[in-house]
Short mmCIF file of C-alpha atoms in Angstrom, two decimals:
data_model
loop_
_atom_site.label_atom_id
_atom_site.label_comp_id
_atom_site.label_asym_id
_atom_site.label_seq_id
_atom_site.Cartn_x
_atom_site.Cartn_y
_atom_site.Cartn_z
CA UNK A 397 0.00 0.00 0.00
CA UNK A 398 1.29 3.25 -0.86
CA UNK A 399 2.08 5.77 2.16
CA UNK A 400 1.86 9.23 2.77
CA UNK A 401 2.05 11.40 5.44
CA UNK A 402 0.72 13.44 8.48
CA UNK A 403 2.75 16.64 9.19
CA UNK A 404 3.12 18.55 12.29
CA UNK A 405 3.58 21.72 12.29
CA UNK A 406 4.83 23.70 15.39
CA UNK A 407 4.77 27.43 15.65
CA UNK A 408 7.28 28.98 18.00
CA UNK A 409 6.89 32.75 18.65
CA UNK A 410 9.58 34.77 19.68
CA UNK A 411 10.29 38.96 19.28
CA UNK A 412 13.30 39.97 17.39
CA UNK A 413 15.42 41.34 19.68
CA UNK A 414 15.99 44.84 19.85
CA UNK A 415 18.78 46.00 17.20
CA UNK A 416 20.64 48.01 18.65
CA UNK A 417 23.05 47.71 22.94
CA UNK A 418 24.23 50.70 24.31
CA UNK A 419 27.76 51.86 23.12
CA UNK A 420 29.03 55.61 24.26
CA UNK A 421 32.36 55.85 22.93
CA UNK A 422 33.41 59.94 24.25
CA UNK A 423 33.28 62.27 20.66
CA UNK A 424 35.80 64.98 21.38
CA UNK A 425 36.10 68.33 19.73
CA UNK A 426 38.61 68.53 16.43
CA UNK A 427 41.73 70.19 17.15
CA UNK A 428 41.92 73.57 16.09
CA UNK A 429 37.97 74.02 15.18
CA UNK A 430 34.80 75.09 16.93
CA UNK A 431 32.65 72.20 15.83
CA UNK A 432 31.83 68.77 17.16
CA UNK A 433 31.91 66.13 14.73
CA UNK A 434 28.70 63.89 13.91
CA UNK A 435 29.30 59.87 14.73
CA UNK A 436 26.24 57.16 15.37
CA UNK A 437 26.41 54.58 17.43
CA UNK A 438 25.24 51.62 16.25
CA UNK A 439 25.12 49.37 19.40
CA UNK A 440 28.19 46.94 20.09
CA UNK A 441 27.50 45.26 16.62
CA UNK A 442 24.55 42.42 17.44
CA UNK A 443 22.09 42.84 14.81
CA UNK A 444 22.19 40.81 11.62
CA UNK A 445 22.13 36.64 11.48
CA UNK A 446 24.38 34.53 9.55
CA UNK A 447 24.76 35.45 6.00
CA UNK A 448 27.25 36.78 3.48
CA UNK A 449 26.73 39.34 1.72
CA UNK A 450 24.91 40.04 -1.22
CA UNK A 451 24.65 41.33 -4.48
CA UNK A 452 21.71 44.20 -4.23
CA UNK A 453 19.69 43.41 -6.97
CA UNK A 454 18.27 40.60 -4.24
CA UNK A 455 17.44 40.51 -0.34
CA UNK A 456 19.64 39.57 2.00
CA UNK A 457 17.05 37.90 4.69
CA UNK A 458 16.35 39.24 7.99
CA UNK A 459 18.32 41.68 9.58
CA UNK A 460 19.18 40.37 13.69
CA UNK A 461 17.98 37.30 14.79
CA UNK A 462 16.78 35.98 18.34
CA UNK A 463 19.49 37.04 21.14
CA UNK A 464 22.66 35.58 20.84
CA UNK A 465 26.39 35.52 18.88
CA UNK A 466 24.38 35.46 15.51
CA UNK A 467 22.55 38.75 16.25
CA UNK A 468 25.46 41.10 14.69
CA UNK A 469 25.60 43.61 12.10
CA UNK A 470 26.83 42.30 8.94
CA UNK A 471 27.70 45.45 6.75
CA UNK A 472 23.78 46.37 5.95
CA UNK A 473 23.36 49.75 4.39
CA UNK A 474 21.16 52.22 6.56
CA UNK A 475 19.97 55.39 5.67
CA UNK A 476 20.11 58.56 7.57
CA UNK A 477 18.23 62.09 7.76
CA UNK A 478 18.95 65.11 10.26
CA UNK A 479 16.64 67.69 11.37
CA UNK A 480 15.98 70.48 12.97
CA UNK A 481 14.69 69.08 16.47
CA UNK A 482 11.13 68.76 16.73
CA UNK A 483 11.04 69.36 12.44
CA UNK A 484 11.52 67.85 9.16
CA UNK A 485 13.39 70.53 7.88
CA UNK A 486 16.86 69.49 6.64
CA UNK A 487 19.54 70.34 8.97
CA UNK A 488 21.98 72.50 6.90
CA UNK A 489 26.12 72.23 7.05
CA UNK A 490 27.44 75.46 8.69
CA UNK A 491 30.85 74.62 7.63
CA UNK A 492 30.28 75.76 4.35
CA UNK A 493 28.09 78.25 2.86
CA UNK A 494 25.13 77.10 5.02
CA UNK A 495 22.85 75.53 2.16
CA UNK A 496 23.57 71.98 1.98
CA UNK A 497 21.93 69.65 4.07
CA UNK A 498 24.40 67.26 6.57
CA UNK A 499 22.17 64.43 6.15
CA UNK A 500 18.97 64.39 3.22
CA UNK A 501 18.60 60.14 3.16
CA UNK A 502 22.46 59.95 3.19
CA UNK A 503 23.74 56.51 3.09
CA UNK A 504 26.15 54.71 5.81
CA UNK A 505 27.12 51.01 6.13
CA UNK A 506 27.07 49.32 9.33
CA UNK A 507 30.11 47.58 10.20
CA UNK A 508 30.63 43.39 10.75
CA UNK A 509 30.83 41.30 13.24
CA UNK A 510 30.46 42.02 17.27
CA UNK A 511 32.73 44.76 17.69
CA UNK A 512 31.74 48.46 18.66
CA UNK A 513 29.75 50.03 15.90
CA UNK A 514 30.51 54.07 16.13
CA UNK A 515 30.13 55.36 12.51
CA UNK A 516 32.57 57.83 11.98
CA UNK A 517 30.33 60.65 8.90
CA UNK A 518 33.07 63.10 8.49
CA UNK A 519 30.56 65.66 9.10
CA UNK A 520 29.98 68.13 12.12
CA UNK A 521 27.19 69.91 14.35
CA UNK A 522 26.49 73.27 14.00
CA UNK A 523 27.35 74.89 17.24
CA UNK A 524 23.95 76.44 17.85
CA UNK A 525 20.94 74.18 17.65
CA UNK A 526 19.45 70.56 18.42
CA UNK A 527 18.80 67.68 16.02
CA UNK A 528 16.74 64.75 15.40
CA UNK A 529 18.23 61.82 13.48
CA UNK A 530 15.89 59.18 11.77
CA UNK A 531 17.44 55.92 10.16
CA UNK A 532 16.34 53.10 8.15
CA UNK A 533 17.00 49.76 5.97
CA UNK A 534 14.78 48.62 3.50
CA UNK A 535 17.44 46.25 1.35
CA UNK A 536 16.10 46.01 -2.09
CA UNK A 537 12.43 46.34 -1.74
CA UNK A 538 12.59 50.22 -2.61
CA UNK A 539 14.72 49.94 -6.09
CA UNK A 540 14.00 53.35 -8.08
CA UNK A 541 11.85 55.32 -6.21
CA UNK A 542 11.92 58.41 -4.55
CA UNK A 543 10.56 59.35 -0.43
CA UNK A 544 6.92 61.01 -0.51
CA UNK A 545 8.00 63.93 1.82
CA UNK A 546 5.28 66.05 3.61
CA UNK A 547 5.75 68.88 6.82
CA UNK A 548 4.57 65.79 8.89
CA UNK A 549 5.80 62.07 7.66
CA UNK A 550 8.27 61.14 5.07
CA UNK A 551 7.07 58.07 3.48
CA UNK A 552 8.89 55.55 1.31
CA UNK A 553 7.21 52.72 -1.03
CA UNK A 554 8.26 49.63 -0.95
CA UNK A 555 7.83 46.33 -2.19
CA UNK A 556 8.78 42.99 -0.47
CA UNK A 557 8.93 39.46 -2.28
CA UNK A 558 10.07 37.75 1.53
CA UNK A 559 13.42 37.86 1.44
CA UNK A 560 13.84 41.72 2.67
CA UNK A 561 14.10 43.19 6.31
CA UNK A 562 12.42 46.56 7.29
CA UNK A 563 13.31 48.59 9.64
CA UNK A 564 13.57 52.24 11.16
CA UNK A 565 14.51 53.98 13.90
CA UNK A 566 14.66 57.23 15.78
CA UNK A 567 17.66 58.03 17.86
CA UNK A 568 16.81 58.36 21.82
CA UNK A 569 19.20 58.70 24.04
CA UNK A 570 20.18 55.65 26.29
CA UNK A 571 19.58 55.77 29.98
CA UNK A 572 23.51 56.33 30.73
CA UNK A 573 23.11 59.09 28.15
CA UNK A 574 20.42 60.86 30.16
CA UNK A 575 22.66 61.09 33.10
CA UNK A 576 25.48 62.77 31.56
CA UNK A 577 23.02 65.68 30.60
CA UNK A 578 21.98 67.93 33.68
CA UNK A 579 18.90 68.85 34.35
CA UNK A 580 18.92 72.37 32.83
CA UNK A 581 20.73 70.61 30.13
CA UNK A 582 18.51 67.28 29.40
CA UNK A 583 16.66 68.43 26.22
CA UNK A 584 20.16 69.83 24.61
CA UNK A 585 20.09 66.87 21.87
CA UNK A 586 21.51 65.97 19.98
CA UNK A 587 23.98 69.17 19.25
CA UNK A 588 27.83 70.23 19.26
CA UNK A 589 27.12 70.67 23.52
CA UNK A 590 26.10 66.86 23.68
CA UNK A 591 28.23 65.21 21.26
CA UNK A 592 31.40 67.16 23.27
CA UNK A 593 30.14 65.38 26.26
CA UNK A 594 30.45 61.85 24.26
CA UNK A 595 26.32 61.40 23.55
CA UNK A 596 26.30 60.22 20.16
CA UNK A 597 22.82 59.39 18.16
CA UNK A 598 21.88 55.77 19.46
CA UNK A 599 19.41 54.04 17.17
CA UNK A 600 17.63 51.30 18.36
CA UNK A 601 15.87 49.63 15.05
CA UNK A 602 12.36 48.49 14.87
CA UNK A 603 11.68 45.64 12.64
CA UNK A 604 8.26 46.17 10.79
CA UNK A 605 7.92 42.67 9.76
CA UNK A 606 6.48 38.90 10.64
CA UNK A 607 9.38 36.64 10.73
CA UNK A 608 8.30 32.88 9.83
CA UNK A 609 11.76 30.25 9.65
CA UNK A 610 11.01 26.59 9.27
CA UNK A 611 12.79 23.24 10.53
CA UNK A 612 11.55 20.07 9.20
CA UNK A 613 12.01 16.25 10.90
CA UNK A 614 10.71 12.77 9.66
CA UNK A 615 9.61 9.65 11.40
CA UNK A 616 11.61 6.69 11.84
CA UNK A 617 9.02 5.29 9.33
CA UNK A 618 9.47 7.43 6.76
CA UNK A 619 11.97 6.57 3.77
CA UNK A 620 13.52 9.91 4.13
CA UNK A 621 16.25 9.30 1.02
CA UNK A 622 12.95 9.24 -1.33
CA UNK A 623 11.21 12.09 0.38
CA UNK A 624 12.32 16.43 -0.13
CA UNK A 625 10.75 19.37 1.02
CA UNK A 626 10.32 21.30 -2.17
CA UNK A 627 9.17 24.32 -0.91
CA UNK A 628 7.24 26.51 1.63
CA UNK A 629 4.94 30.01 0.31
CA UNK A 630 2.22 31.82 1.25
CA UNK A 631 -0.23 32.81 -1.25
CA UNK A 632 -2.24 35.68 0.23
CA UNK A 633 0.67 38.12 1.49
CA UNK A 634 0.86 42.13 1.00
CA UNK A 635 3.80 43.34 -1.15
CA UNK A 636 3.26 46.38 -1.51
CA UNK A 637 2.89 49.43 1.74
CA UNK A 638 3.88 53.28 2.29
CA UNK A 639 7.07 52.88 4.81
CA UNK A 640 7.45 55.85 7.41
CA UNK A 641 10.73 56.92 7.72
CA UNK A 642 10.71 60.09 9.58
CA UNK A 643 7.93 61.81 11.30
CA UNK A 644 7.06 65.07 14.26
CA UNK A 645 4.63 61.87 15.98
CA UNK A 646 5.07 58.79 15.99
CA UNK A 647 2.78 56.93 14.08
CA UNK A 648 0.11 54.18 15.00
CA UNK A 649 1.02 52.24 11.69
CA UNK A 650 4.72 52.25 9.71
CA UNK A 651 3.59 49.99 6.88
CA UNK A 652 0.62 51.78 5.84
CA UNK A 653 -1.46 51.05 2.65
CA UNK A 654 -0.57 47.23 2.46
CA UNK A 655 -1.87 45.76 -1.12
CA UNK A 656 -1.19 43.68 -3.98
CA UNK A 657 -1.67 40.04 -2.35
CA UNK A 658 0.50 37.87 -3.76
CA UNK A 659 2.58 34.05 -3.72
CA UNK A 660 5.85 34.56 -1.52
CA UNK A 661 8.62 31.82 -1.58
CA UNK A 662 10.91 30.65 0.88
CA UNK A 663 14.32 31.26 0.05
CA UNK A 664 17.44 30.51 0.75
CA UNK A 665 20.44 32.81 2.49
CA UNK A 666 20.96 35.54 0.10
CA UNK A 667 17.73 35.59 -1.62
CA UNK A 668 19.09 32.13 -3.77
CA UNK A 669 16.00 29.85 -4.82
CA UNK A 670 15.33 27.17 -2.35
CA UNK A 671 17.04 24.20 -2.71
CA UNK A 672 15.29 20.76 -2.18
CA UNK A 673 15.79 18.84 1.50
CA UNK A 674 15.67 15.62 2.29
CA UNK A 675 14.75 15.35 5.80
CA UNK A 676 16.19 13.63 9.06
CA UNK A 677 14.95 11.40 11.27
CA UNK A 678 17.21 12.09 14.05
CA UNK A 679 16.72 15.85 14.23
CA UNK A 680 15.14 18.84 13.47
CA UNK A 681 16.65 20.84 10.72
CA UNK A 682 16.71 24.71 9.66
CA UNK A 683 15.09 24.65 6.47
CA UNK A 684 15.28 27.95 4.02
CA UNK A 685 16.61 31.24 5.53
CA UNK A 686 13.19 33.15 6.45
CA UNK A 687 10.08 34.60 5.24
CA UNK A 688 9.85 38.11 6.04
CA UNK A 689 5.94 39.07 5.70
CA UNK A 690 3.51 42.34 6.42
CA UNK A 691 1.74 41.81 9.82
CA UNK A 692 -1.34 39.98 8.73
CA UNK A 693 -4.56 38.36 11.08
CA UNK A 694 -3.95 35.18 8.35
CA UNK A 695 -1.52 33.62 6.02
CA UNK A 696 -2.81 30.89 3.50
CA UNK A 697 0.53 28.50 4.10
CA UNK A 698 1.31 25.96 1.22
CA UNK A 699 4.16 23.27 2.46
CA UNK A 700 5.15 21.43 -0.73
CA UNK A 701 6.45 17.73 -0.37
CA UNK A 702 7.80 15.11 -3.02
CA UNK A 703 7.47 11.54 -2.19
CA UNK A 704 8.63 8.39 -4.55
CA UNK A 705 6.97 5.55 -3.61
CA UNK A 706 8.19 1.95 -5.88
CA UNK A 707 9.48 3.70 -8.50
CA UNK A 708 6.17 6.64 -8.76
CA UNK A 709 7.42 9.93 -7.93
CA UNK A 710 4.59 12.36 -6.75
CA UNK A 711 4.33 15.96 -6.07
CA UNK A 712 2.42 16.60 -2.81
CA UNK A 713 0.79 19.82 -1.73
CA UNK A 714 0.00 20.91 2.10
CA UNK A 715 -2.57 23.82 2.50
CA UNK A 716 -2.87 25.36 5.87
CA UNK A 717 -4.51 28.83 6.77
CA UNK A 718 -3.06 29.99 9.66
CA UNK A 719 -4.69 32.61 11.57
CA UNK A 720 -3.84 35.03 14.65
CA UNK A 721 -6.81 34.52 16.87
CA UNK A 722 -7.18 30.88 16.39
CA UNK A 723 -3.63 29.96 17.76
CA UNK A 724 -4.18 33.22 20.38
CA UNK A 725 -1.26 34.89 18.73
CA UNK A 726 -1.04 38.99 20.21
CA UNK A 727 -4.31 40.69 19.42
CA UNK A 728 -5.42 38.72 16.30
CA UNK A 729 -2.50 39.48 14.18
CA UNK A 730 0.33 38.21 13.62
CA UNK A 731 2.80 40.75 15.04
CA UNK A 732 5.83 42.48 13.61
CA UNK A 733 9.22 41.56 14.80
CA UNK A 734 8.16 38.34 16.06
CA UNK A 735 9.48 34.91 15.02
CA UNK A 736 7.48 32.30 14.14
CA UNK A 737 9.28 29.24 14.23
CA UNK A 738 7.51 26.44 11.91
CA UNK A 739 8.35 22.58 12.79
CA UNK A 740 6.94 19.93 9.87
CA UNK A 741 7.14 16.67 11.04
CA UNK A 742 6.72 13.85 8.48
CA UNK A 743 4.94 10.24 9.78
CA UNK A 744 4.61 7.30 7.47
CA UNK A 745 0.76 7.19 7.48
CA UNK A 746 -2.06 6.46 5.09
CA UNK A 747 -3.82 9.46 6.07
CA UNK A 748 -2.99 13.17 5.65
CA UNK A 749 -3.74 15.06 8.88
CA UNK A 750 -1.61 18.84 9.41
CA UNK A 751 -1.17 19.46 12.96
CA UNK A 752 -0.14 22.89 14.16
CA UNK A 753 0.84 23.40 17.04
CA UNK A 754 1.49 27.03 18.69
CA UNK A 755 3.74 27.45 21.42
CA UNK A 756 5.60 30.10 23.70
CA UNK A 757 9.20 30.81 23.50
CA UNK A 758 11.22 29.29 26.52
CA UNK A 759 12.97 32.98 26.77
CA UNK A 760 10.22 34.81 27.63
CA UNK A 761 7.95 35.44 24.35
CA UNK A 762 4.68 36.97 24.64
CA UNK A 763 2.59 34.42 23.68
CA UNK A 764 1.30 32.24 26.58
CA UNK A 765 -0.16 29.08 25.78
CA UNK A 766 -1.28 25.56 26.68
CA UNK A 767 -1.95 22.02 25.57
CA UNK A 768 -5.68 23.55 24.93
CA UNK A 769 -3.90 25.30 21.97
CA UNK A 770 -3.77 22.87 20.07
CA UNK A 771 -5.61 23.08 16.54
CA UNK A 772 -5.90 19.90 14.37
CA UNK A 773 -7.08 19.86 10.87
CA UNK A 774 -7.75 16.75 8.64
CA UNK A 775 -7.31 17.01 4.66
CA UNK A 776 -8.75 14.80 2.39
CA UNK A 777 -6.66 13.68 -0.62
CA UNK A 778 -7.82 13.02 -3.75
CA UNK A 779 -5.86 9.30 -2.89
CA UNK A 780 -7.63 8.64 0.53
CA UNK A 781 -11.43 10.23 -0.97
CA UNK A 782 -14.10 7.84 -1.01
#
């Protein structure tokens, strides 16, 4: 009798961590001149996951990964805007004739590995004013177009195919920050008075994303040298959204305007097409690098499995819609920068069940759950219909 197979699927949520640890290297005055000079700090480095890098016509994958040695910068390109405080209006160079703007989307690249990141722009403060810094990474998914600027928001389309990482960020200053300023002092940021005192801009990124990586494991049953995952997409996911990159208030939504639905593939590191896996039965397996979707309430899943069975090979489909409320993830969405961790188990059975089951990260994720959890759903092949 030919067999197929049931597959579990286990959903492990987790946030991204924050990408960005508290670095304040002391910025002293240039010899000889009145002005401070402009550096960003960057954190001690932990922000990217493994990967090389990439050529930018495609995405790299996510950008940090759950705490650890593999959430480091990896030499991502960020882009940077200056303000007057409390304004969009450019902040202008006063080393020269007072007209060009120090930083209008300027590009920097992070630096590698887990070593202090203090960007070093070459450029200085004004010695009279205060300045708000904005930053962001969008990878490829904003090739050829311009920001939508306005006296409010600045705006930036983009379009994701789930290999790409979004993020922004507004520099704050870190709690050690905040006590070097005095208390006549403490809203004199960021300016030539703050970065002589060693307070740099400290951007802590937000990821505006769903993160969904996959492991896969088979039974002892199964013949696992004439089984391979083939792929993993999701047919029903947003490409296309209005990104905020700067703003005067913070707004409710970053990715506003989500639209054009459409089938997103699981890749591999470097945005490389995925490459068939034959499973293991002694362990679970990382599968794919990511897929980096727009926070929706559902996902219409498709896991896509090829079995030979006595000489027949056959090309088996999985269809699963996952959604928020049913497996009680946040408040019926699934939520950006958290990881959902998918686990496909393969059994040897005549009958095609997909299990799912949702549960909280042992470090502390916000999802609690129990046993109750649990969702099973039966599918009827064309091979097992009566």
């Amino acid at each position: 009798m030919k067999k197929f197979f049931y597959v579990a699927a286990a959903f492990l949520a987790a946030g991204f961590v924050s990408c960005s640890e508290d670095n304040n290297d002391f910025t002293a005055p240039v010899a000889g001149s009145d002005y401070a000079p402009i550096r960003f700090d960057l954190g001690n480095g932990r922000v990217s996951i493994e990967q090389q890098k990439a050529a930018a016509t495609r995405g790299k994958g996510a950008v940090g990964d759950l705490a650890g040695n593999k959430n480091v910068w990896n030499g991502e390109t960020l882009k940077i805007y200056m303000f007057d405080q409390g304004t969009l209006d450019l902040a202008l160079d006063k080393t020269g004739d007072g007209t060009t703007p120090l930083f209008d989307n300027a590009a920097i690249i992070a630096g590698t590995g887990n070593d202090a990141v203090t960007v070093e722009t070459q450029k200085f403060y004004p010695m009279q004013g205060n300045y708000d810094f904005f930053a962001y990474h969008v990878d490829d998914a904003a090739v050829g177009v311009d920001v939508v600027e306005t006296a409010d928001v600045f705006t930036l389309p983009v379009t994701i195919d789930g290999s790409q990482d979004l993020m922004v960020a507004k520099a704050e200053l870190t709690a050690d920050q905040k006590n070097i300023l005095s208390a006549e002092k403490a809203n004199d940021y960021y300016s030539a008075f703050s970065a002589r005192k060693g307070i740099n801009p400290h951007f802590t990124f937000k990821h505006l994303l769903t993160r969904f990586t996959f492991e896969v494991k088979a039974d002892k049953d199964v013949d696992v040298a004439n089984v391979k995952i083939t792929g993993v997409n999701v047919s029903n996911a947003n490409t296309t959204a209005d990104m905020v990159v700067a703003y005067t208030t913070a707004p409710a939504e970053f990715l506003g305007n989500q639209a054009k639905p459409a089938t997103l593939y699981l890749k591999d590191a470097n945005g490389a097409a995925f490459a068939a896996v034959n499973p293991s039965i002694t362990e679970y397996n990382r599968i794919g690098e990511s897929l980096l979707l727009m926070p929706q309430a559902e996902y219409k899943m498709e896991f896509n499995i090829e079995q030979t069975v006595n000489g027949e090979t056959r090309n088996i489909n999985y269809p699963v819609i996952l959604r928020a409320a049913e497996l009680g993830v946040g408040q019926g969405v699934f939520e950006a920068a958290k990881q959902y961790n998918v686990k496909l188990t393969l059994y040897g059975l005549s009958e095609i069940v997909l299990r799912l089951e949702l549960t909280a990260w042992e470090d502390g994720g916000d999802i609690n759950v129990d046993d109750n959890n649990d969702v099973t759903i039966e599918y009827i092949t064309p091979e097992n219909r009566n």
